[in-house]
Structures are given as structure tokens and as C-alpha cells.
Coordinates of C-alpha atoms in Angstrom, one line a residue:
Chain A
M1 CA 41.6 50.3 -91.9
I2 CA 40.3 48.5 -94.4
N3 CA 43.7 47.4 -95.9
F4 CA 44.8 46.4 -91.9
F5 CA 41.5 44.2 -91.6
F6 CA 42.1 42.3 -95.5
R7 CA 45.5 41.6 -94.2
R8 CA 44.6 40.4 -91.1
L9 CA 42.1 38.5 -92.5
F10 CA 44.4 36.7 -94.9
T11 CA 46.9 35.9 -92.2
F12 CA 43.9 34.4 -90.3
V13 CA 42.8 32.1 -93.3
L14 CA 46.5 31.5 -93.7
S15 CA 47.2 30.3 -90.0
L16 CA 44.1 27.9 -90.1
A17 CA 45.1 26.6 -93.2
L18 CA 48.1 26.0 -92.1
A19 CA 47.4 24.4 -88.2
S20 CA 44.7 22.0 -90.3
F21 CA 47.7 20.5 -92.3
V22 CA 50.2 20.7 -89.2
I23 CA 47.6 18.8 -87.0
F24 CA 46.7 16.2 -89.7
S25 CA 50.4 15.5 -90.6
L26 CA 51.2 15.1 -86.5
V27 CA 48.2 12.6 -86.7
E28 CA 49.2 10.7 -89.6
I29 CA 52.5 10.0 -88.2
A30 CA 51.1 8.1 -84.9
P31 CA 51.7 4.3 -84.9
G32 CA 48.5 2.0 -84.5
D33 CA 46.3 1.7 -87.4
P34 CA 42.6 2.7 -86.1
A35 CA 40.8 -0.2 -87.4
S36 CA 43.4 -3.0 -86.3
F37 CA 42.7 -1.0 -82.9
M38 CA 39.0 -1.4 -83.1
L39 CA 38.7 -4.9 -84.0
G40 CA 41.5 -6.1 -81.7
I41 CA 44.4 -8.2 -81.5
N42 CA 42.9 -11.2 -82.7
A43 CA 41.3 -9.8 -86.3
Q44 CA 41.7 -11.0 -89.1
A45 CA 43.5 -9.5 -92.1
D46 CA 40.9 -8.9 -94.4
T47 CA 38.5 -7.9 -92.0
I48 CA 40.7 -4.8 -91.1
A49 CA 41.0 -4.3 -95.0
A50 CA 37.2 -4.2 -95.0
L51 CA 37.0 -2.0 -92.1
R52 CA 39.9 0.6 -93.1
S53 CA 38.0 0.8 -96.7
E54 CA 34.7 1.2 -95.1
L55 CA 36.6 4.4 -92.8
G56 CA 38.4 4.9 -95.5
L57 CA 41.6 4.8 -94.3
D58 CA 43.1 3.1 -97.6
Q59 CA 42.3 6.6 -99.5
P60 CA 45.5 8.4 -100.7
K61 CA 46.6 10.8 -97.4
I62 CA 46.2 13.9 -99.7
S63 CA 42.5 13.5 -100.3
R64 CA 41.6 12.2 -97.0
Y65 CA 43.2 15.5 -96.0
L66 CA 40.9 17.3 -98.3
A67 CA 37.7 15.1 -97.7
W68 CA 38.3 16.5 -93.4
I69 CA 38.8 19.9 -94.1
S70 CA 35.7 20.3 -97.0
G71 CA 33.7 18.1 -94.3
M72 CA 34.7 20.8 -91.7
L73 CA 34.2 23.6 -93.5
T74 CA 30.2 22.2 -93.8
G75 CA 30.1 21.5 -90.2
D76 CA 30.7 17.5 -91.0
F77 CA 33.0 16.2 -88.5
G78 CA 33.0 13.1 -89.8
V79 CA 32.0 10.0 -88.1
S80 CA 34.2 8.8 -84.9
Y81 CA 36.0 5.2 -84.6
T82 CA 35.2 4.1 -81.6
Y83 CA 31.8 5.4 -81.1
R84 CA 30.5 5.1 -84.5
T85 CA 28.7 8.6 -83.5
N86 CA 29.0 12.1 -85.4
V87 CA 31.9 13.5 -84.2
S88 CA 29.6 17.0 -84.2
E89 CA 27.6 15.9 -82.3
M90 CA 29.9 14.1 -79.5
V91 CA 31.7 17.9 -79.5
G92 CA 28.1 19.5 -79.1
D93 CA 27.4 17.8 -76.1
R94 CA 30.8 18.2 -74.6
L95 CA 30.8 21.6 -75.6
W96 CA 28.0 22.4 -73.3
V97 CA 30.4 21.5 -70.7
S98 CA 34.1 23.2 -71.8
L99 CA 32.2 26.3 -72.9
P100 CA 30.0 27.2 -69.5
L101 CA 33.3 25.8 -67.0
A102 CA 35.3 28.2 -69.3
I103 CA 32.9 30.9 -69.0
Y104 CA 32.8 30.9 -65.4
A105 CA 36.4 30.4 -64.4
L106 CA 37.2 33.6 -66.7
F107 CA 34.5 35.1 -65.2
L108 CA 35.5 34.2 -61.2
S109 CA 39.1 35.3 -62.1
T110 CA 38.0 38.7 -63.8
V111 CA 36.0 39.1 -60.5
I112 CA 39.1 38.6 -58.5
A113 CA 41.9 40.4 -60.5
L114 CA 40.1 43.7 -61.9
P115 CA 39.7 44.9 -58.0
T116 CA 42.7 43.5 -56.5
G117 CA 44.7 44.8 -59.2
I118 CA 43.7 48.3 -59.2
Y119 CA 44.0 48.1 -55.7
A120 CA 47.4 46.8 -56.2
A121 CA 48.2 49.8 -58.0
A122 CA 46.3 52.3 -56.3
K123 CA 48.7 51.5 -53.3
R124 CA 51.6 51.1 -55.4
G125 CA 54.5 51.2 -52.8
K126 CA 52.8 50.2 -50.2
A127 CA 51.3 47.0 -47.3
G128 CA 48.5 46.5 -49.4
D129 CA 50.5 46.8 -52.9
F130 CA 52.8 44.1 -51.2
T131 CA 50.2 41.7 -50.3
V132 CA 48.9 41.3 -53.0
I133 CA 51.9 41.2 -54.9
S134 CA 53.1 38.6 -53.0
A135 CA 49.7 36.6 -53.2
T136 CA 49.9 36.5 -56.9
Q137 CA 53.1 35.6 -56.9
I138 CA 51.8 32.3 -54.6
G139 CA 49.1 32.2 -57.2
I140 CA 50.7 31.8 -60.6
A141 CA 53.4 29.3 -58.9
I142 CA 50.0 26.5 -57.9
P143 CA 49.2 24.0 -60.4
N144 CA 45.6 23.9 -60.8
F145 CA 45.1 20.3 -60.9
W146 CA 47.1 20.0 -57.6
F147 CA 44.5 23.2 -56.3
A148 CA 41.8 20.8 -57.6
I149 CA 42.0 17.9 -55.6
I150 CA 43.6 20.0 -51.9
L151 CA 39.6 21.9 -52.8
V152 CA 38.0 18.1 -53.8
G153 CA 39.9 17.1 -50.1
I154 CA 38.5 20.4 -48.4
F155 CA 35.1 20.8 -49.9
S156 CA 33.9 17.7 -51.4
I157 CA 35.2 15.1 -48.6
K158 CA 35.9 17.0 -45.2
L159 CA 33.0 19.1 -45.2
Q160 CA 30.3 17.7 -48.4
W161 CA 29.5 21.0 -49.9
F162 CA 30.0 19.7 -53.4
S163 CA 30.1 16.4 -54.9
A164 CA 33.9 15.0 -55.8
G165 CA 33.7 15.0 -59.7
G166 CA 30.8 14.7 -62.2
F167 CA 28.8 16.4 -64.0
S168 CA 25.1 15.4 -64.0
G169 CA 24.1 17.9 -67.0
W170 CA 21.8 20.7 -67.4
Q171 CA 18.9 18.5 -67.1
N172 CA 18.5 18.8 -64.0
G173 CA 18.3 22.5 -63.2
I174 CA 20.4 25.0 -63.4
L175 CA 21.9 25.7 -60.2
D176 CA 22.6 21.6 -60.2
G177 CA 25.0 22.6 -63.2
I178 CA 26.4 25.3 -61.4
T179 CA 27.1 23.2 -58.8
S180 CA 29.2 20.7 -60.1
L181 CA 31.1 23.5 -62.3
T182 CA 32.1 24.8 -59.3
L183 CA 35.0 23.4 -58.0
P184 CA 36.8 22.9 -61.1
A185 CA 35.6 26.8 -62.1
I186 CA 37.5 28.2 -59.1
A187 CA 40.9 25.4 -60.0
L188 CA 40.8 27.0 -63.2
A189 CA 40.5 30.6 -62.0
L190 CA 43.4 30.7 -59.1
P191 CA 46.4 30.5 -61.4
Q192 CA 43.9 33.0 -64.2
A193 CA 43.8 35.8 -61.8
A194 CA 46.8 35.6 -59.8
I195 CA 48.4 36.5 -63.7
L196 CA 45.2 39.0 -64.6
S197 CA 45.8 40.7 -61.4
R198 CA 49.0 41.7 -61.5
I199 CA 48.7 42.5 -65.4
V200 CA 46.1 45.1 -64.1
R201 CA 48.4 46.2 -62.0
S202 CA 51.3 47.2 -63.9
A203 CA 49.0 48.5 -67.1
L204 CA 47.7 51.1 -64.3
I205 CA 50.7 52.0 -62.6
E206 CA 51.8 52.8 -66.6
T207 CA 48.7 54.4 -67.1
L208 CA 48.9 56.5 -63.5
G209 CA 52.6 57.6 -64.8
E210 CA 51.0 59.9 -67.8
D211 CA 51.2 63.3 -68.2
Y212 CA 47.1 63.7 -68.7
I213 CA 46.9 61.6 -65.3
R214 CA 48.8 65.0 -63.7
T215 CA 46.7 66.7 -65.4
A216 CA 43.7 65.5 -63.6
R217 CA 45.4 65.5 -60.3
A218 CA 45.8 69.4 -60.5
K219 CA 42.4 69.9 -61.2
G220 CA 41.9 68.9 -57.8
L221 CA 40.2 65.2 -58.8
S222 CA 41.3 62.7 -56.4
S223 CA 43.6 59.8 -56.8
W224 CA 40.3 57.2 -57.1
Q225 CA 38.9 59.6 -58.6
T226 CA 41.2 59.4 -61.5
I227 CA 41.8 56.2 -61.7
W228 CA 38.1 55.5 -62.0
A229 CA 37.3 58.4 -64.8
H230 CA 41.1 58.7 -66.7
A231 CA 43.4 55.8 -65.8
L232 CA 41.0 52.5 -65.7
R233 CA 39.6 52.8 -69.5
N234 CA 42.9 53.3 -71.0
A235 CA 44.5 50.7 -69.1
L236 CA 42.3 48.1 -70.1
I237 CA 42.9 47.6 -73.6
P238 CA 46.1 44.8 -72.2
V239 CA 44.4 43.8 -70.2
L240 CA 41.2 43.0 -72.7
T241 CA 43.5 40.9 -74.4
I242 CA 45.1 39.1 -71.7
I243 CA 41.2 37.8 -71.0
G244 CA 41.1 37.0 -74.5
L245 CA 43.1 34.7 -74.4
Q246 CA 42.9 33.6 -71.4
F247 CA 39.3 32.5 -72.7
S248 CA 41.1 30.3 -75.3
F249 CA 43.4 29.0 -72.9
L250 CA 40.7 27.6 -70.3
L251 CA 38.7 26.1 -73.3
A252 CA 41.7 24.2 -74.4
G253 CA 43.5 23.9 -70.8
A254 CA 41.4 22.6 -68.7
I255 CA 42.0 19.1 -69.5
I256 CA 43.6 18.4 -66.3
I257 CA 41.7 19.7 -64.7
E258 CA 38.8 17.5 -66.3
Q259 CA 41.1 15.1 -66.1
V260 CA 40.6 15.5 -62.0
F261 CA 37.0 16.0 -61.5
Y262 CA 35.8 13.9 -64.4
L263 CA 34.3 16.0 -66.7
P264 CA 32.7 15.0 -69.9
G265 CA 34.7 17.9 -71.7
L266 CA 36.5 18.5 -74.5
G267 CA 39.6 18.1 -72.9
R268 CA 38.7 14.7 -71.9
L269 CA 36.8 13.7 -75.2
V270 CA 40.5 14.4 -76.6
F271 CA 42.5 12.6 -74.0
Q272 CA 40.2 9.9 -74.2
A273 CA 40.3 9.6 -78.0
I274 CA 44.1 10.0 -77.8
T275 CA 44.0 6.5 -76.3
Q276 CA 41.5 4.9 -78.5
R277 CA 43.1 5.5 -81.6
D278 CA 40.2 8.2 -82.6
L279 CA 41.6 9.8 -84.7
I280 CA 39.1 11.4 -86.8
V281 CA 37.6 12.7 -83.7
V282 CA 41.5 13.6 -82.5
E283 CA 42.0 16.1 -85.3
S284 CA 38.6 17.6 -85.2
V285 CA 38.8 18.6 -81.8
V286 CA 42.0 20.0 -82.0
M287 CA 41.5 21.9 -84.8
L288 CA 38.5 23.4 -83.4
L289 CA 40.1 24.3 -80.0
V290 CA 43.2 26.1 -82.0
F291 CA 40.0 27.4 -84.6
A292 CA 39.1 29.1 -81.0
V293 CA 42.6 30.2 -80.5
I294 CA 43.6 31.9 -83.8
L295 CA 39.7 33.4 -83.6
V296 CA 40.1 34.9 -80.7
N297 CA 43.4 36.6 -81.4
F298 CA 41.5 37.6 -84.8
I299 CA 39.1 39.4 -82.6
V300 CA 41.1 41.1 -80.3
D301 CA 43.7 42.6 -83.1
I302 CA 40.3 43.9 -84.9
A303 CA 39.1 45.2 -81.4
Y304 CA 42.5 47.1 -81.1
M305 CA 41.9 48.7 -84.1
L306 CA 38.3 49.6 -83.5
V307 CA 39.2 51.0 -80.2
D308 CA 42.7 52.7 -80.3
P309 CA 42.6 55.1 -83.5
R310 CA 45.8 55.3 -83.7
L311 CA 46.0 51.8 -85.4
R312 CA 43.3 53.0 -88.0
Q313 CA 45.0 54.5 -90.3
D314 CA 46.9 52.8 -93.0
G315 CA 49.9 51.6 -93.3
I316 CA 50.4 50.1 -89.4
Chain B
M1 CA 57.3 47.0 -51.6
I2 CA 59.4 44.0 -52.3
K3 CA 62.9 45.3 -52.8
S4 CA 64.7 43.3 -56.4
S5 CA 67.5 42.3 -53.7
T6 CA 65.2 40.6 -51.4
S7 CA 63.4 38.9 -54.4
L8 CA 66.3 37.6 -55.9
Q9 CA 67.7 36.6 -52.4
F10 CA 64.7 34.7 -51.5
G11 CA 64.5 33.5 -54.6
I12 CA 68.2 31.8 -55.0
L13 CA 67.6 30.3 -51.9
L14 CA 64.1 28.3 -52.7
C15 CA 65.5 27.2 -55.9
L16 CA 68.6 25.9 -54.0
A17 CA 66.5 23.6 -51.7
P18 CA 65.5 21.4 -54.8
L19 CA 68.5 21.7 -56.6
A20 CA 70.3 20.8 -53.3
M21 CA 68.1 17.6 -52.9
A22 CA 68.5 16.3 -56.4
T23 CA 72.3 16.6 -56.8
I24 CA 72.7 15.5 -52.6
S25 CA 70.0 12.1 -54.2
F26 CA 72.7 10.9 -56.4
F27 CA 75.0 10.3 -54.0
W28 CA 73.3 9.7 -51.0
Q29 CA 69.2 8.3 -50.2
P30 CA 67.3 8.4 -47.2
F31 CA 65.1 5.0 -48.1
D32 CA 65.7 2.6 -51.1
I33 CA 62.7 3.8 -52.7
T34 CA 62.5 0.4 -55.9
E35 CA 61.8 -1.9 -52.7
L36 CA 58.0 -1.6 -51.8
N37 CA 57.0 -2.8 -48.2
I38 CA 53.8 -2.8 -47.2
S39 CA 53.6 -3.2 -44.0
N40 CA 54.8 0.0 -43.7
R41 CA 52.2 2.4 -45.4
L42 CA 50.8 5.4 -44.8
K43 CA 53.3 6.1 -41.8
S44 CA 52.7 9.6 -40.8
I45 CA 55.3 12.3 -40.0
S46 CA 58.4 10.6 -37.3
L47 CA 61.6 11.2 -37.1
T48 CA 62.5 8.2 -39.2
H49 CA 60.7 9.3 -41.9
P50 CA 60.3 13.5 -42.2
F51 CA 57.4 13.2 -44.4
G52 CA 55.8 9.9 -43.6
T53 CA 55.7 7.1 -46.4
D54 CA 53.3 6.5 -48.9
H55 CA 50.7 4.1 -49.5
F56 CA 53.7 1.6 -51.0
G57 CA 55.7 2.2 -47.8
R58 CA 58.0 3.7 -49.6
D59 CA 59.6 7.2 -48.2
M60 CA 58.4 10.4 -49.2
L61 CA 61.5 12.7 -48.5
T62 CA 63.0 10.1 -50.5
M63 CA 60.7 10.0 -53.4
I64 CA 60.5 14.3 -53.2
M65 CA 64.5 14.3 -53.4
V66 CA 64.5 11.6 -56.2
G67 CA 61.2 13.6 -58.1
A68 CA 63.4 16.8 -57.9
R69 CA 65.6 15.1 -60.1
T70 CA 63.1 14.1 -63.4
S71 CA 61.2 18.1 -62.8
I72 CA 64.7 19.8 -63.3
A73 CA 66.3 17.6 -65.8
V74 CA 62.8 18.3 -67.7
A75 CA 62.5 21.6 -67.3
F76 CA 65.9 22.5 -68.0
V77 CA 66.2 20.3 -71.0
A78 CA 63.1 21.9 -72.7
V79 CA 64.5 25.7 -71.6
G80 CA 67.6 24.2 -73.4
I81 CA 65.6 23.5 -76.6
G82 CA 63.7 26.5 -76.3
V83 CA 67.1 28.8 -76.3
L84 CA 69.3 26.6 -78.6
I85 CA 66.7 26.7 -81.7
G86 CA 65.0 29.8 -80.6
V87 CA 67.4 32.3 -80.4
P88 CA 69.4 31.9 -83.0
L89 CA 66.2 32.0 -85.1
G90 CA 64.9 35.1 -83.5
L91 CA 68.8 36.7 -84.5
F92 CA 68.2 35.2 -88.1
A93 CA 65.0 37.4 -88.3
A94 CA 66.6 40.5 -86.6
T95 CA 69.1 40.2 -89.4
C96 CA 67.1 39.7 -92.5
R97 CA 64.7 42.5 -90.4
G98 CA 61.7 43.2 -93.1
S99 CA 62.7 40.5 -95.4
I100 CA 60.1 36.9 -96.8
I101 CA 62.6 35.1 -94.7
D102 CA 62.0 37.3 -91.2
D103 CA 58.2 37.2 -91.7
G104 CA 57.7 33.7 -92.3
V105 CA 59.5 33.0 -88.6
M106 CA 57.3 35.7 -87.2
R107 CA 54.2 33.7 -88.9
F108 CA 55.1 30.5 -88.2
N109 CA 55.9 31.7 -84.0
D110 CA 52.2 32.9 -84.3
L111 CA 51.0 29.4 -85.1
V112 CA 53.2 27.6 -82.9
F113 CA 51.6 29.5 -80.4
A114 CA 47.8 29.3 -81.3
F115 CA 48.3 25.8 -80.5
P116 CA 46.7 24.8 -77.5
S117 CA 50.3 24.0 -75.6
L118 CA 48.6 20.9 -73.3
V119 CA 46.8 19.4 -76.1
I120 CA 49.2 19.2 -78.0
A121 CA 52.2 18.3 -75.6
I122 CA 49.5 15.1 -75.5
L123 CA 49.0 14.8 -79.0
I124 CA 53.0 14.4 -79.2
T125 CA 53.5 12.6 -75.9
A126 CA 50.7 9.9 -77.0
I127 CA 52.3 9.6 -80.9
A128 CA 55.2 9.0 -79.2
G129 CA 55.0 7.1 -76.4
P130 CA 54.4 8.5 -73.0
S131 CA 58.5 8.8 -71.4
A132 CA 60.5 12.2 -69.7
F133 CA 62.4 12.5 -73.0
N134 CA 59.3 12.6 -75.2
A135 CA 57.4 14.8 -72.4
I136 CA 60.8 16.7 -72.5
I137 CA 60.2 17.4 -77.1
A138 CA 56.7 18.3 -75.7
I139 CA 57.1 21.1 -73.8
G140 CA 60.4 22.5 -75.7
I141 CA 58.6 22.7 -78.5
F142 CA 56.8 25.5 -77.3
N143 CA 59.9 27.0 -75.8
I144 CA 61.5 28.1 -79.2
P145 CA 58.9 30.7 -80.3
V146 CA 59.1 32.4 -76.9
F147 CA 63.2 32.4 -77.6
A148 CA 62.7 33.3 -81.1
R149 CA 60.5 36.3 -80.3
I150 CA 61.5 38.3 -77.4
S151 CA 65.2 37.6 -79.0
R152 CA 64.3 39.1 -82.6
A153 CA 62.2 42.1 -80.4
A154 CA 65.3 42.8 -78.4
A155 CA 67.9 42.2 -81.0
L156 CA 65.8 44.6 -83.8
S157 CA 66.2 47.5 -81.3
L158 CA 70.1 46.9 -80.6
W159 CA 70.3 47.1 -84.9
Q160 CA 69.4 50.9 -84.4
R161 CA 71.9 51.4 -82.3
E162 CA 75.2 53.1 -83.3
F163 CA 77.9 50.9 -82.0
I164 CA 75.9 48.0 -84.2
L165 CA 76.2 50.9 -87.5
S166 CA 80.2 51.0 -86.2
A167 CA 81.1 47.2 -86.4
Q168 CA 78.8 47.0 -90.6
V169 CA 81.1 50.4 -91.2
A170 CA 84.0 48.2 -89.8
G171 CA 82.6 45.2 -92.5
K172 CA 81.4 42.6 -90.3
T173 CA 79.2 40.8 -91.3
G174 CA 75.8 40.6 -90.1
F175 CA 76.4 36.7 -88.5
R176 CA 79.4 38.3 -86.7
I177 CA 78.0 41.1 -85.7
S178 CA 74.8 39.0 -84.1
I179 CA 77.1 36.2 -82.1
E180 CA 79.8 39.0 -80.9
H181 CA 77.3 42.2 -80.1
I182 CA 74.0 41.8 -80.7
L183 CA 73.9 38.2 -78.3
P184 CA 75.8 39.4 -75.4
N185 CA 73.1 42.1 -75.1
L186 CA 70.6 40.2 -74.9
M187 CA 71.9 38.0 -72.2
H188 CA 70.3 39.7 -69.5
I189 CA 66.8 39.3 -71.3
L190 CA 67.4 35.6 -72.5
I191 CA 68.5 34.4 -68.7
V192 CA 65.5 36.3 -67.0
Q193 CA 63.2 33.7 -69.9
A194 CA 65.0 31.2 -69.0
T195 CA 63.9 31.6 -65.4
I196 CA 60.4 32.3 -66.1
Q197 CA 60.4 29.1 -68.7
F198 CA 62.2 26.6 -66.4
S199 CA 59.0 27.7 -63.8
L200 CA 56.6 26.9 -66.8
G201 CA 58.6 24.1 -67.5
I202 CA 58.3 22.5 -63.9
L203 CA 54.4 22.7 -63.6
A204 CA 54.3 21.4 -67.2
E205 CA 55.8 18.3 -66.5
A206 CA 54.2 18.2 -63.2
G207 CA 51.1 18.4 -65.8
L208 CA 51.7 15.6 -67.8
S209 CA 53.2 13.4 -65.3
Y210 CA 49.9 13.5 -63.7
I211 CA 47.6 12.8 -66.4
G212 CA 50.6 9.3 -67.3
L213 CA 52.1 11.3 -69.9
G214 CA 55.5 12.2 -68.4
A215 CA 57.9 9.8 -66.0
Q216 CA 56.9 6.0 -65.6
P217 CA 57.3 4.2 -62.8
P218 CA 59.4 3.4 -61.0
T219 CA 61.2 6.5 -61.9
P220 CA 59.8 9.2 -59.5
S221 CA 58.1 12.6 -60.6
W222 CA 56.3 15.1 -58.4
G223 CA 53.2 15.0 -60.7
R224 CA 53.0 11.5 -60.7
M225 CA 53.1 11.5 -56.5
L226 CA 49.8 13.7 -56.8
A227 CA 48.1 11.5 -59.4
D228 CA 48.6 8.2 -57.0
A229 CA 47.8 10.7 -53.0
Q230 CA 44.7 11.8 -55.8
T231 CA 42.6 8.8 -54.0
M232 CA 44.3 8.9 -50.6
V233 CA 43.2 12.0 -50.3
S234 CA 40.5 11.2 -47.5
L235 CA 43.4 8.5 -45.8
A236 CA 46.4 10.9 -46.0
P237 CA 46.0 14.0 -47.2
R238 CA 50.0 14.9 -46.7
L239 CA 50.4 12.8 -49.5
A240 CA 49.2 15.2 -51.9
I241 CA 50.4 18.1 -50.0
I242 CA 54.0 17.8 -49.5
P243 CA 54.6 17.2 -53.4
G244 CA 52.3 20.3 -54.7
I245 CA 54.5 22.4 -51.7
A246 CA 57.5 21.5 -53.3
I247 CA 56.1 22.1 -56.7
I248 CA 54.7 25.2 -55.7
L249 CA 58.3 26.7 -53.5
T250 CA 60.4 25.5 -56.5
V251 CA 58.0 27.6 -59.0
L252 CA 58.0 30.8 -56.5
G253 CA 61.6 30.3 -56.0
L254 CA 62.4 30.7 -59.8
N255 CA 59.9 33.5 -60.4
L256 CA 61.4 35.5 -57.7
L257 CA 64.4 35.1 -58.8
G258 CA 64.0 35.8 -62.4
D259 CA 62.3 39.3 -61.2
G260 CA 65.2 39.3 -59.1
L261 CA 67.7 39.3 -62.2
R262 CA 65.9 41.1 -64.1
D263 CA 66.0 44.1 -61.9
A264 CA 69.5 43.8 -61.2
L265 CA 70.7 43.1 -64.2
D266 CA 69.3 46.3 -66.1
P267 CA 70.3 49.2 -65.0
K268 CA 67.7 50.9 -66.0
L269 CA 64.8 49.3 -64.0
R270 CA 67.5 50.2 -60.6
G271 CA 66.1 52.6 -57.9
S272 CA 62.7 52.8 -59.7
V273 CA 59.2 51.5 -58.2
K274 CA 58.9 47.8 -60.1
K275 CA 55.9 48.2 -63.0

């Protein structure tokens, strides 16, 4: 068990190191010099050179890479080229939008997916199952940003229940913040709920075929009692993995939804930073998102080991 | 329960529609969409314009037909990149199973999976400039580990089989066994995965085009049509609804096709309740 943990920890650190290298190299080959971009087309060559040395861009690549990495490890993400503020502060502000949005969307997706998936599995082969399966097929096919545009059309323009975009911040009260995140969260949650619902269904159907379920039924438990008492807990393991992965996806994958609703989240920050050649912001935010994904995978693997006694033995 | 043959039939039908539209658009287009006709703008649905016209007076049906070309081409080539690089990688890893090469290939896969695909796709298109070609590369890169992983996993179980053992006894090299015996037995899995990746490619292309990093004007694309429509939602909701439905039906068709093919091609699943 300890062996497994340390092996997993080693791959975790190695993945982070490789990821940081890939991100740094990708950003390095991006055309356009941030210094000349910031100063505009009429800038003098010596002004550009002065700014380059101020930003540290004249340093060799390897020392810039090492400085970036060691800065990130201590929580210092550098200073934005465009806004001249600390990247960590910018990221912190944006996280207050992206993180609640991801949690909200994940909550909605789970609340929709669990009951529908369980229902479909319990009614497998019948009309109820057919309805859920058909609905999930359509849900998976819907692009979330299209769904977002349609939601804005109905709930913001026609019914005027929600604002069409923007985020007023949390200072006006939690309810206000939640209201402005509701449409984006629904748009993000729907396709995720469709995927999760199918996974709940197939995991549960698989578990319902096990011998111990037949035993439980033979003891006289009803089909719903069997599902609640025996099948669901065992079926939840793959479901939890997907929920974990969905969380990291929702954190990073909300870029387009943030564009639709003009939300000042992490995704929009990266998108704007890329177009403004604010490379330090791009590097740091992408690294942070990749870190979140790798960390979630690591936690899921460790949680597996704790939940499933079979994985606790060494050598697996 | 949906019968696999029903899924397959629906899937084929839904996939044929955009394919036919794209093909026809090469020979004949109802209207010229490179010309702007402002006096004709935002015309509602009629016999001359079955889907109406957009804010530049262009015929929406023609836009959808030509847009289908972009979506299909981008998704198709992106799947092609995944198959052509991913499958050989997976087969190679399975041939050297347990070795450091196998481990390296798998860790590389894990690494690519860890990257938020959309962020990297945006980064790539921003580095190389927004275009349909760069969108293909950005989507294609993320198809590589998908195909590498499934072909390795399926090949690993095939390597344990007797017919592979007899091929080894006959003196065939790992390379020949992979090509002559493993690959043909993987085909059904690869075809199913390709339809799934194809549908994800259509969605990804639409997303990239929507934020302006895919096909550039004047090339129409379903995603760009949605971006143009966003400001018009209150005036003409159909401008957003029609391209959206085109995307949904195509993706739905591909997913149904994938499900149907999986059941039809895998004899073990025939006649059993679908999981």
C-alpha cells in the first residue's frame, strides 16, 4: 500500500514536471514579442530592449524556466505584462468566479444524473430506460455554448428572469452571485449530466448482475431495497471517478461558456492573455489548470486504494 | 430498449444528411453566399429560403450546406491524425509490453490526457494563428492518446491468445504479427472509437470556430454561424437555432452510429441487453 502510494506520488511529480516543461516550450514558440506588443508599433528599438530586460525576457530560456517554476512553487506567479499586477492576485480574483461555477455545475449535474441513472438501471429494457437513454443521447450531442445562447434567449431576453451576462461579484450578497452563475451553470451541467447519467446506469446494471445481488433478492429484498442497500454503493466507484474528472473539466472547460456570458473567470483570463501576448499569465494559469487535473487524478487513485481493499495489497 | 439495428439505421440516416449536403454543395448551391445582399437580410422562412436569410442577406440553407463541409473536413482529418499516429503507437507499446518503451508511451498518454484540451487547442491556434487547418491539428493531437490507449489495451489481450502464439511459433516478427493478426482484430473497436471521436471533433470545431479560432471568414462554419447569431438572438432566434440543430443532429447521428456499430460488430453483445 505504501509502495503504491509512493509510486503514484512519483508519477504525480513527474507529470507535473513534464507538463510545466511542455507549457513553457509551447508558450516560448508563440510568435510575437511581449515587449514590442506592449509598447505598440511605433516603439523605439532601445525602449523595447529596455522593457525586455526589465521583464527578464533577455535572460536565457533555461534560467527563465527555472525562475518560473521556483516562483510557482512558492506561490509567486510573476507579474502580468499587460496589467502590471501580480498574476497570483489576478488568478485569485478569477478563481472566485470559476470555482463556484464549477462546483455549482457539478452539483446540478450530479443531482440530475444520479436519480435518472438509477431509475434507468432499475427499469432497464423498459420504457423508462428508453426515455432516459434517448434524453442522454440528445444531451451529449448538445454543444454547451449553443445551449447557453438558447438559455439566454429564453430566460434573459424573453422572460427577463436572469441577466444575459456579466458577474456583479459576491459583495452584493451570495444570492446575487448565485443568480448570475445560474444560467452558465445549467449550460455547463446539462451535457455533463447526460454523460454521468449513462455511467451511473451502466455501472449499476453491471453491479446488478453480480451474484451477491441475486443472494439479496433470494433473501426476499425488493428490487429497490437491493439497489439502495447493496448495488448503489458498489456501483458508485466508477461514478466517483467520473465526477472527479468532470470537476477538473468544468474548471478548465468553461472558457467558451465564460465567453458567452462575459464571466470574468479563469478561462476568459487565459483567452484574453493569449490574445494580448501576456505570456506569464498564460503559462501560470494553464499550469494551474493542468495541476488541478493531475491532482484530481492523483486523489482519485489514492481514494480508490482506500475504498477498494483489493488495491491495498502491494504489487498492484 | 433501443435495438442496435434501430440505432444503426437512425445513425446512418442522420449522418447521411450532412454528408449529402456537404457533397451537393460542391456541385450546386441554392444561392451564392459570397455576395452580401443587405436588402434581403433577416428574411424569415419561405419557399425560396427554406431556413431564411442571415443579417447579411445570405441564404441560411446554403450556409448550412457549406458549413457542413468545414465541420466534416476538420473532424475527419482530426480523427485521421489520431488513428494514423495513435494506433501504431498503441500497437508498438503492446508489442514491447512491460518494457520501458511501453511505460513511456503510456505515461505520455496520461500526460496529454491531463492537459485541458480546450485550453491547449486555444493556445495552439493562438500560436499558429486561427484557421481551420490549425483547428484540425489542435483537435487531432488530443485524438492520439485516445487511439493509442484503446489499441494498446485491446492488443494486449490479443497477445495472450493461441493464434498469436502460433504465429510467434511460425517465426513471425512482432511487427508482422501486429499488422497481420492484431490490427484486423482491432478494427471493430477502432471503427466505433473513430465515430465517437468524429462526433467530439464536430463539437470541438464548433466551439473553436465560435470563439473565432476555427475557420475564418468567408468560409462558413456551424460554430461561426452561432457566434454571428448570438447578438441576433432577440431579433431572429432561428439564426442560432438552425446551426445548433445541425450540430446536434450530426453528433447524435454519429453517436447512434457508434452504438449501433459496436453492437453489430461485436458478436458477444449480439442479443444481450445493452449495458
